XYZ file of C-alpha atoms in Angstrom:
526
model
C 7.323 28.359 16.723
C 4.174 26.581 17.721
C 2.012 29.695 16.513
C 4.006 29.500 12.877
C 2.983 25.620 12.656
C -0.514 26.519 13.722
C -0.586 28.737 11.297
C 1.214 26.746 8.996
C -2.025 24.012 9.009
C -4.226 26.860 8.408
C -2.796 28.200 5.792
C -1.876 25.522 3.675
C -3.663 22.402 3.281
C -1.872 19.148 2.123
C -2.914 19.372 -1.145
C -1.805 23.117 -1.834
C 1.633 22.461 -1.137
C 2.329 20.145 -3.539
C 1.216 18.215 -6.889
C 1.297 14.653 -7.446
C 3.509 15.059 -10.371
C 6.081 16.176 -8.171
C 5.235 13.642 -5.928
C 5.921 11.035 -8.609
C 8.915 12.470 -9.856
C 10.382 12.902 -6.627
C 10.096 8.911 -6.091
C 10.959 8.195 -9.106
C 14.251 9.881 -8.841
C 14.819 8.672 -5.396
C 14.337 5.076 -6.938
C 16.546 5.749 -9.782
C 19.767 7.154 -7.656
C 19.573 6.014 -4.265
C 18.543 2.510 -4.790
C 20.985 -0.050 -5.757
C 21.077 -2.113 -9.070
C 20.449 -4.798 -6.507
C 16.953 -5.760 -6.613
C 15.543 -3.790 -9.317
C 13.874 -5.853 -12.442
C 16.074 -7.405 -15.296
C 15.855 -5.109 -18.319
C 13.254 -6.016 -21.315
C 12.404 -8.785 -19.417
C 11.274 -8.164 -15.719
C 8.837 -5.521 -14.382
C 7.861 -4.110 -10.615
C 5.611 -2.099 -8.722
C 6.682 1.016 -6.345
C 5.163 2.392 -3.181
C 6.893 5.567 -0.842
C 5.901 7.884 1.841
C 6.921 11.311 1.603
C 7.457 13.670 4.467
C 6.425 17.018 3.705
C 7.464 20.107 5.498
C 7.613 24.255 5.580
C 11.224 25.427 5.067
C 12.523 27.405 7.766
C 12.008 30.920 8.226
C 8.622 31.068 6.782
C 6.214 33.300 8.448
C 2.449 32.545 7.915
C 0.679 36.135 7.874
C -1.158 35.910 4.742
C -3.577 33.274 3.145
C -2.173 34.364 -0.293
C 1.473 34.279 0.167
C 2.362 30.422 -1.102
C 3.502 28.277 1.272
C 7.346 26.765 0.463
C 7.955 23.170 1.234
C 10.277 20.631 1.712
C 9.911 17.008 0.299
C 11.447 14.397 1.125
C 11.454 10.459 0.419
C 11.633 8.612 4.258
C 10.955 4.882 2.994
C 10.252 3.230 -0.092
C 9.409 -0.320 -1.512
C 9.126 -2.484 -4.421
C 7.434 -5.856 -5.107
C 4.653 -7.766 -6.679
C 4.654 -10.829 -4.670
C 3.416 -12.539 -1.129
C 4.377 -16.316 0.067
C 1.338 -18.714 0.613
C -0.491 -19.970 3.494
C 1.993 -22.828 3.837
C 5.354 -20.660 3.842
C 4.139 -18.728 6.856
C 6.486 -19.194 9.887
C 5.489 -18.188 13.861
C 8.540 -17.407 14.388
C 7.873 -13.690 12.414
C 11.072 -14.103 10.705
C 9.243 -14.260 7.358
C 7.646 -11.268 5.092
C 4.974 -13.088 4.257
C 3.427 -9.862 2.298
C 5.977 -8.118 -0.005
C 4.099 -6.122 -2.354
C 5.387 -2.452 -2.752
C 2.653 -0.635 -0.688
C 3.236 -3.004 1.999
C 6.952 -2.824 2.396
C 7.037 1.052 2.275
C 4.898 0.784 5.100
C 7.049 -1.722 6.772
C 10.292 0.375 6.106
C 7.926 3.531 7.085
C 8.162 1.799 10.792
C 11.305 1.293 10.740
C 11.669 4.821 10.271
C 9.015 6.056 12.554
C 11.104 3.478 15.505
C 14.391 5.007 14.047
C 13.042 8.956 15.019
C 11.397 7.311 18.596
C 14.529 7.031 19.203
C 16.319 9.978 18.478
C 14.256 12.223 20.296
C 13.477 9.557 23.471
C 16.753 8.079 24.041
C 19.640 10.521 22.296
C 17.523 14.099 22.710
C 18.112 15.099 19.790
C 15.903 16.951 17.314
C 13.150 14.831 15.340
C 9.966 14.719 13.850
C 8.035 14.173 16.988
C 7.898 16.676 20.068
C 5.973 15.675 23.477
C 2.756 14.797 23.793
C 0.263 16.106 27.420
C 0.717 12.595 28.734
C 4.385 10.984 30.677
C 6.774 8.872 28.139
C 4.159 9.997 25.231
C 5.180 11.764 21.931
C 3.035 13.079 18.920
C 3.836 14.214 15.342
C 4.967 17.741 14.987
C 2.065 19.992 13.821
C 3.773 21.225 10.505
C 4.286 17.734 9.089
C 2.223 15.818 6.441
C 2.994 12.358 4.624
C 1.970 11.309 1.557
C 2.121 7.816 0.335
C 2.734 7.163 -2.707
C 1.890 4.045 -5.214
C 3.010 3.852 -8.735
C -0.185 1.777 -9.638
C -3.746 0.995 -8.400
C -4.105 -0.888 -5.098
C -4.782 -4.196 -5.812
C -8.399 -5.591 -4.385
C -10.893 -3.038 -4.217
C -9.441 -0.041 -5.855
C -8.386 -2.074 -8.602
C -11.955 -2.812 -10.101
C -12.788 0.299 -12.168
C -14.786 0.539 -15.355
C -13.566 -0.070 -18.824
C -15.006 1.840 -21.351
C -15.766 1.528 -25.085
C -13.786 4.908 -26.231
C -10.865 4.227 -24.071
C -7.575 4.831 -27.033
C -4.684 5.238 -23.951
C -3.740 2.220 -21.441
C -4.164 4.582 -18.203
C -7.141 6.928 -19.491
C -8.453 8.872 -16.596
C -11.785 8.059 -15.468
C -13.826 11.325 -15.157
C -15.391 12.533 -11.846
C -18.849 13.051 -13.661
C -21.048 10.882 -12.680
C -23.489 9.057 -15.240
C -27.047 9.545 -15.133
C -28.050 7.309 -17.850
C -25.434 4.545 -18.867
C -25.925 1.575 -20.988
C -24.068 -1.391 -21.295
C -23.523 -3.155 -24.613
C -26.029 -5.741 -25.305
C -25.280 -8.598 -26.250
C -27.144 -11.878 -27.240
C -23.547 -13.477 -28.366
C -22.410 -14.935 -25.105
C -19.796 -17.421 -25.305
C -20.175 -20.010 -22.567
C -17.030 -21.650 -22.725
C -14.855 -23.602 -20.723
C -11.868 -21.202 -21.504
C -12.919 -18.159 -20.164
C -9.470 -18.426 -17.499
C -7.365 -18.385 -20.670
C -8.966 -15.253 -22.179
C -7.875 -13.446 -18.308
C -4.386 -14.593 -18.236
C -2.153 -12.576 -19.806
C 0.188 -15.601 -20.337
C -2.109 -17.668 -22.113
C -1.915 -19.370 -26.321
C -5.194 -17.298 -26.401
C -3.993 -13.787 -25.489
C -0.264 -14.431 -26.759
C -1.658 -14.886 -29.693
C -3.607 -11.741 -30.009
C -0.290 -9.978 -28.630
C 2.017 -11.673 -31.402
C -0.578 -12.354 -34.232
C 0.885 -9.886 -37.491
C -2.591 -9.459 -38.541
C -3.712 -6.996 -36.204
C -3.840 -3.604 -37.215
C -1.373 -0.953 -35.724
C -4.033 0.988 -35.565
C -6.216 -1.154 -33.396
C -3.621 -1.357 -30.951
C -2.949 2.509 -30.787
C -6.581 3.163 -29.653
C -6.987 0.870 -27.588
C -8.926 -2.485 -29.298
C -6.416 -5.043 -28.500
C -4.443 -2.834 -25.559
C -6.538 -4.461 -22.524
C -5.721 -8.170 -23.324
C -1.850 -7.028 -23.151
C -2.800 -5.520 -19.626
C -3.246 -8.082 -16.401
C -2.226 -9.480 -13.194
C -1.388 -7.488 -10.546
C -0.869 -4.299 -12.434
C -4.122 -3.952 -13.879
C -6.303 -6.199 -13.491
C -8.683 -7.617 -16.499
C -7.848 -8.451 -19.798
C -10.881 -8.217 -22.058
C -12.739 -11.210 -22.152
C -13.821 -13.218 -25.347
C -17.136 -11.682 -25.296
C -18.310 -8.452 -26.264
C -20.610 -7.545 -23.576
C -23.306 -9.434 -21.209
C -26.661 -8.538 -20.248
C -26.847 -7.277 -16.604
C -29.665 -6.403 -14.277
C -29.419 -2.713 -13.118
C -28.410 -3.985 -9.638
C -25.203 -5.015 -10.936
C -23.969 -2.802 -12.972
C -25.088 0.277 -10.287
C -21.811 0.275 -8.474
C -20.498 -0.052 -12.085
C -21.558 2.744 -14.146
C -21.994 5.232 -11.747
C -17.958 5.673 -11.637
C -18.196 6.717 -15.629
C -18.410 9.712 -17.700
C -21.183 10.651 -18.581
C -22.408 9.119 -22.921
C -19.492 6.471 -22.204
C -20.245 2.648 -22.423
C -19.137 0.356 -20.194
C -17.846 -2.793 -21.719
C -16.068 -4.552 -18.901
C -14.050 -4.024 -15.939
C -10.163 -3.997 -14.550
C -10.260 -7.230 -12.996
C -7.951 -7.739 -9.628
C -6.485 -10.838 -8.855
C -7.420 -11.133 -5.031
C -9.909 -13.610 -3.712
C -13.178 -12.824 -1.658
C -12.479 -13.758 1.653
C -14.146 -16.844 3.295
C -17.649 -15.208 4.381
C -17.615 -12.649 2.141
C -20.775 -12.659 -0.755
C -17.839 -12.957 -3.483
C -17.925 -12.383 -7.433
C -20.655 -13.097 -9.464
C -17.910 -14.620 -11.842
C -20.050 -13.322 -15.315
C -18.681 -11.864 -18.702
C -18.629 -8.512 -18.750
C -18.898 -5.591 -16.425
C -20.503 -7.732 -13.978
C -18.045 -9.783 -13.357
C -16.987 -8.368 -9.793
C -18.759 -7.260 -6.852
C -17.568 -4.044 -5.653
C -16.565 -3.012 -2.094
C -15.474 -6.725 -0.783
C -12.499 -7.773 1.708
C -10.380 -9.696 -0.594
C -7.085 -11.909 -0.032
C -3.662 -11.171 -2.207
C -3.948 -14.341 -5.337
C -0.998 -17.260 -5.224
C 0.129 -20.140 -7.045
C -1.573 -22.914 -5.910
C -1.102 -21.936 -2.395
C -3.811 -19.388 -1.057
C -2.164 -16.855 0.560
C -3.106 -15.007 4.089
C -2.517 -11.562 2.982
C -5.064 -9.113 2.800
C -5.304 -6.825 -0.377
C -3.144 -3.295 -0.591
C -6.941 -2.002 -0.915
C -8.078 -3.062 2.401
C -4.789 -2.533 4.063
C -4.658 1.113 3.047
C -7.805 1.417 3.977
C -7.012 -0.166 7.882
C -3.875 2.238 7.814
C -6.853 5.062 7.202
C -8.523 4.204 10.268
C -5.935 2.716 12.162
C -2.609 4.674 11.299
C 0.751 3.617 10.099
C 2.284 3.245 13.021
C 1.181 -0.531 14.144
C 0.579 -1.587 17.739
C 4.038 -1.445 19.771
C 4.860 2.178 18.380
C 1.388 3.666 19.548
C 2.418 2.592 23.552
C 4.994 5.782 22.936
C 2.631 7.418 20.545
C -0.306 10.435 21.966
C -2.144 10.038 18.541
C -2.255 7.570 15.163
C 0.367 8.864 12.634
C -2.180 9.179 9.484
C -1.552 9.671 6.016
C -2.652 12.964 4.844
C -2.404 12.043 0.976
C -2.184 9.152 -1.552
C -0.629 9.736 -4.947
C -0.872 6.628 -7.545
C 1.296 7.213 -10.556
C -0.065 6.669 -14.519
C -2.009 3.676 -14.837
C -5.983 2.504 -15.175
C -7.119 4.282 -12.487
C -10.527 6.101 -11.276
C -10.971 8.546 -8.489
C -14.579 6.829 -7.241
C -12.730 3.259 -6.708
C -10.016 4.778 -4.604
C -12.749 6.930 -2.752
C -15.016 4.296 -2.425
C -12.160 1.525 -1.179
C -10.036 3.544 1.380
C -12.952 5.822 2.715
C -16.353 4.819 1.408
C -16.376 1.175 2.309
C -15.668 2.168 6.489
C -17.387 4.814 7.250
C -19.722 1.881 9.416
C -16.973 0.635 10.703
C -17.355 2.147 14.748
C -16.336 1.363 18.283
C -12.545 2.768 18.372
C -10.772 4.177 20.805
C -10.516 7.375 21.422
C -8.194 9.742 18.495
C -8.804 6.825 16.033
C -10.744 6.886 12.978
C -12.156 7.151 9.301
C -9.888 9.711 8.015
C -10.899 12.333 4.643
C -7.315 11.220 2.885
C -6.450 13.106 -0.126
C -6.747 11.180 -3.411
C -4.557 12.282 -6.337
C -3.623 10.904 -9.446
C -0.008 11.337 -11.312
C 0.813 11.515 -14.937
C 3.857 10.288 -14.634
C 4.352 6.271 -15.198
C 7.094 4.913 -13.529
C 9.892 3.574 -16.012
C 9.665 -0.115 -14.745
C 5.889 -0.732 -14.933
C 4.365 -3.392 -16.827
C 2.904 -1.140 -19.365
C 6.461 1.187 -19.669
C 8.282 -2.425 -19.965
C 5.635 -3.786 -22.383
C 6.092 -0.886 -24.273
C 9.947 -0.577 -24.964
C 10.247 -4.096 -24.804
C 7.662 -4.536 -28.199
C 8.171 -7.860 -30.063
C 11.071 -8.853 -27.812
C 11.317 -12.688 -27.282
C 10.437 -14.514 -24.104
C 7.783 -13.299 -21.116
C 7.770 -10.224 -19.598
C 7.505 -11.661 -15.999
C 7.155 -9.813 -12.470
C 10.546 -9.370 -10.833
C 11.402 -11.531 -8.131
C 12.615 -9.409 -5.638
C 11.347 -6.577 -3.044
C 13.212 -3.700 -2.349
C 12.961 -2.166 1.661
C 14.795 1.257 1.848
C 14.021 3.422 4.954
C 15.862 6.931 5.703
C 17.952 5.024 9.118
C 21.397 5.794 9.219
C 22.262 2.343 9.215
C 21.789 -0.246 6.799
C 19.371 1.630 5.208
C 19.001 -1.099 2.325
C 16.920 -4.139 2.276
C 16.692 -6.555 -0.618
C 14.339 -9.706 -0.318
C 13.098 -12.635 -2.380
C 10.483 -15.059 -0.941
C 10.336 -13.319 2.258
C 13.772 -13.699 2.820
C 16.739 -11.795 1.959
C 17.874 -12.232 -1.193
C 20.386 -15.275 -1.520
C 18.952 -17.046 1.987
C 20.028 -20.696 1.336
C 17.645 -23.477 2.880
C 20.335 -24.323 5.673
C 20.556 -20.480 6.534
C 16.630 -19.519 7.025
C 17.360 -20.062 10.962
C 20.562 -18.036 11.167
C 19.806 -13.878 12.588
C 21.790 -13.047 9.304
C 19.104 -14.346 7.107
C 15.515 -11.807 8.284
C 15.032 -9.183 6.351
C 14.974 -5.649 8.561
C 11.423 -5.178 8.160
C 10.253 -8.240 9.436
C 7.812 -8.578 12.430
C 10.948 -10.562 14.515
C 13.284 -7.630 13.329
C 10.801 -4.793 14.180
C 10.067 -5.948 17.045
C 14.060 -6.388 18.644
C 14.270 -2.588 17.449
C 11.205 -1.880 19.471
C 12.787 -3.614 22.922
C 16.369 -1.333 21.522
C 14.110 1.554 21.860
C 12.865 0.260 25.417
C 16.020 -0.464 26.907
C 17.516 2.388 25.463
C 15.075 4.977 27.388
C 14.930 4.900 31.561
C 11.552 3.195 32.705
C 10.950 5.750 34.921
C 10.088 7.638 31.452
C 8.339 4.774 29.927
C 4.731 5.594 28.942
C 2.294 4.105 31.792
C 0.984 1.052 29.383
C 4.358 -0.265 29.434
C 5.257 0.816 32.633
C 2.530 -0.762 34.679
C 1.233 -4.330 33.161
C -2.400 -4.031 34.242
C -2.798 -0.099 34.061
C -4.858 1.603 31.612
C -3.233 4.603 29.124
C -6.278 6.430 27.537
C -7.474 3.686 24.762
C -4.672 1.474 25.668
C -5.471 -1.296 27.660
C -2.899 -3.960 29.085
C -4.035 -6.701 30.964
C -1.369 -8.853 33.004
C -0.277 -12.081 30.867
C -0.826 -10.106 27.465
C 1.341 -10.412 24.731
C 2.891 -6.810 25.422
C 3.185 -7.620 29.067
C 5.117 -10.824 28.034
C 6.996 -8.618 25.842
C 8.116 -6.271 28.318
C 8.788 -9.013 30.731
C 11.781 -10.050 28.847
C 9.390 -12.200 25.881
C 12.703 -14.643 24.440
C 12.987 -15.316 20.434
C 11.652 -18.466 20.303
C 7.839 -17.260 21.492
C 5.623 -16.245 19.226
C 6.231 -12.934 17.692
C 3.932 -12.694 15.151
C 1.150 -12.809 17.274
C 2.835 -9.987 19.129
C 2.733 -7.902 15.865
C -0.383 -8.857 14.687
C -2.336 -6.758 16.865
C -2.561 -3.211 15.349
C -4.093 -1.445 18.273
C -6.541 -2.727 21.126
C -8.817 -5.539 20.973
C -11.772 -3.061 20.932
C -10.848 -1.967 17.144
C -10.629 -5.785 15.910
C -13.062 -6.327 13.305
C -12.876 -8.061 9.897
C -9.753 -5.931 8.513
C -7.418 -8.023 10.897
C -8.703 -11.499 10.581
C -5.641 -11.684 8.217
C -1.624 -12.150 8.590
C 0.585 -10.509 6.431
């Protein structure tokens, strides 16, 4: 069997197996009949974002003789999220019992852990079959060899990955941005600047300015099939910029070279797909100007609130930590040999370029250096669907047309994980949905993916398994387990010395692996 899997790897690479149309449909299905009316966006008037992971494996029976012969897979949806929102700095709570982060690429990853805990502890505890076998080392376990995951995101990260060119002959709202490379690319000039005070208005898609573009009869239908008025009726989260009352700006060539590189070739770059999350303190930040210029490019950014700044790093940079780091966080790798890594990420139909993504999961770390040993930059697969997922912005915009009222985000965040029980998790401002003011402090009222929740299934997994057969970080506080280190007095010593509910669990959580890998990715909570 271990020769088949072996062979298996050889064979068939991640991205033969599978295409990220079926990807995309697959979710998309899996949202549309397994999840609950509970949660999901009010018709014509609400939209949301989805993330997933996607186990992938040979069906049974296979044998692996022949490069040529195609490879037959399984695929199968293990957790999925929804959500376009995160609570501010002020909402945060020590106790962990909070989601302070609940956009969709987050909670798949959250309800991806509560998966990866669930399958810990079929094969540690009950013996039965699952998707890890053991690792070389006592109490250790690893991934099984003929497994991939894919993660999946029905739009653009936002941060990083989100600011991608815009460009003059663009006549479709999620036109593919080419993988040729410019060698000589021009942006508009422009002498016609318009300084003016309301430059915010013209970048919120709410605004009397852009409303008025949206609603105003005199606009040709035309126009708004190709394009010309298309990008002011984009924003936010989903995409980013909305054209700004300018036509162009005059840029030095060290601007616009992280810029215009990422277009075809004879295209003009008018402006970018602006993202909503902040520089971080100590970070160079935007340059703020009209135009293509108008972000700086490979940055550490924070998620964007209402009047209260939130603590939550971009999807962007936190796909990019999972890259390096895994997705398993810090108290599943004491039972883990290696980093459980995402072999592919598929992002469904919308504004979208290849050289962002590359550049903001992969590009952007290769500096990034002393980890421990089995951890690092990983080559992830970047795809792109054609598929747009039916409760977008853009595929709500679109059906909706002249309907009355705002389209507005939805609410809610949707947690699903493939755990035999209570598999469904609906939230709203971090908490689940319905959580009265008198109720926050009640068990009844954290969501199953938060860091308090996560972290009583990791002590169910602990007492659940004989210590004798507990890996040697957790076994002896003090002792060293290859990269691990665990000093007496830590917070996973305190844990495993019977650490009470009213300590601090987030700071328990916070940690994704050892303090030698802490660098600038973690500064952040969420």
């Amino acid at each position: 069997m271990c020769i088949a899997w072996l062979n298996f790897r050889a064979l068939a690479p991640a991205w033969t197996m599978w295409t990220a149309d079926e990807i995309a449909h697959l979710c998309y299905e899996h949202y549309r009949i397994s999840l609950t009316k509970k949660g999901k966006p009010e018709p014509n008037r609400e939209w949301t974002l989805l993330a997933a992971v996607v186990k992938i494996q040979p069906t049974a029976d296979q044998t692996y003789d022949s490069p040529d012969k195609p490879v037959q897979v399984t695929k199968e949806v293990v957790s999925m999220g929804t959500g376009t929102k995160c609570i501010g700095r002020s909402k945060m709570r020590k106790s962990g019992d909070i989601l302070n982060d609940s956009h969709a690429e987050v909670i798949a990853r959250r309800s991806f852990q509560r998966y990866l805990l669930h399958q810990l502890h079929l094969v540690a505890a009950l013996k039965q079959d699952s998707i890890f076998v053991p690792g070389t080392q006592r109490g250790l376990w690893k991934l099984r060899p003929d497994l991939l995951f894919v993660f999946f995101s029905s739009h653009t990260p936002c941060g990083d990955a989100s600011i991608i060119p815009m460009l003059a002959f663009e006549d479709q709202p999620c036109y593919p941005v080419s993988a040729e490379w410019a060698s000589n690319i021009s942006v508009e000039d422009s002498d016609k600047l318009e300084a003016t005070k309301d430059k915010r208005k013209c970048e919120d898609l709410d605004s009397r300015v852009t409303k008025k573009m949206r609603l105003e009869p005199e606009t040709p239908a035309g126009e708004v099939a190709n394009g010309v008025a298309h990008h002011k009726s984009f924003g936010n989260q989903e995409s980013g910029p909305v054209t700004p009352n300018v036509s162009s700006s005059t840029l030095d060539s060290e601007e616009l070279a992280a810029i215009t590189e990422m277009a075809p070739v004879g295209a003009k770059v008018v402006d970018v797909y602006r993202t909503g999350a902040k520089c971080v303190p100590g970070e160079a930040g935007d340059s703020g100007k009209p135009g293509a210029a108008y972000h700086q490019v490979g940055l550490l950014r924070v998620k964007p609130g209402r009047g209260d700044r939130t603590c939550s790093m971009s999807c962007s940079d936190k796909l990019a930590r999972w890259n390096i780091l895994g997705c398993q966080g810090a108290l599943l790798m004491h039972f883990l040999e290696e980093p459980i890594y995402l072999s592919a990420v598929v992002i469904g139909k919308c504004p979208y370029s290849q050289e962002a993504m590359q550049r903001a999961l992969i590009g952007r770390c290769q500096n990034v250096s002393a980890l421990p040993k089995g951890f690092g930059v990983q080559e992830v697969k970047i795809q792109q669907s054609d598929l747009l997922f039916e409760q977008s912005r853009s595929a709500v915009q679109a059906k909706r047309a002249d309907s009355p009222g705002r389209l507005v985000p939805c609410g809610a965040a949707i947690s699903w994980s493939a755990v035999p029980e209570q598999p469904l998790d609906v939230t709203a401002n971090g908490f689940p949905q319905g959580t009265t003011k008198k109720g926050i402090t009640c068990l009844q009222t954290r969501s199953r993916i938060s860091k308090v929740e996560l972290f009583r299934s990791f002590q169910k997994l602990l007492s659940s398994i004989s210590k004798d057969k507990w890996p040697d970080s957790l076994r002896k506080p003090g002792a060293h387990s290859g990269s691990r280190h665990l000093d007496p007095g830590s917070e996973t010593h305190q844990i495993i010395t019977g650490l009470n509910e009213k300590r601090n669990f987030a700071k328990n959580l916070l940690v994704f692996s050892s303090p030698s890998c802490q660098t600038t990715f973690f500064l952040y909570a969420g």
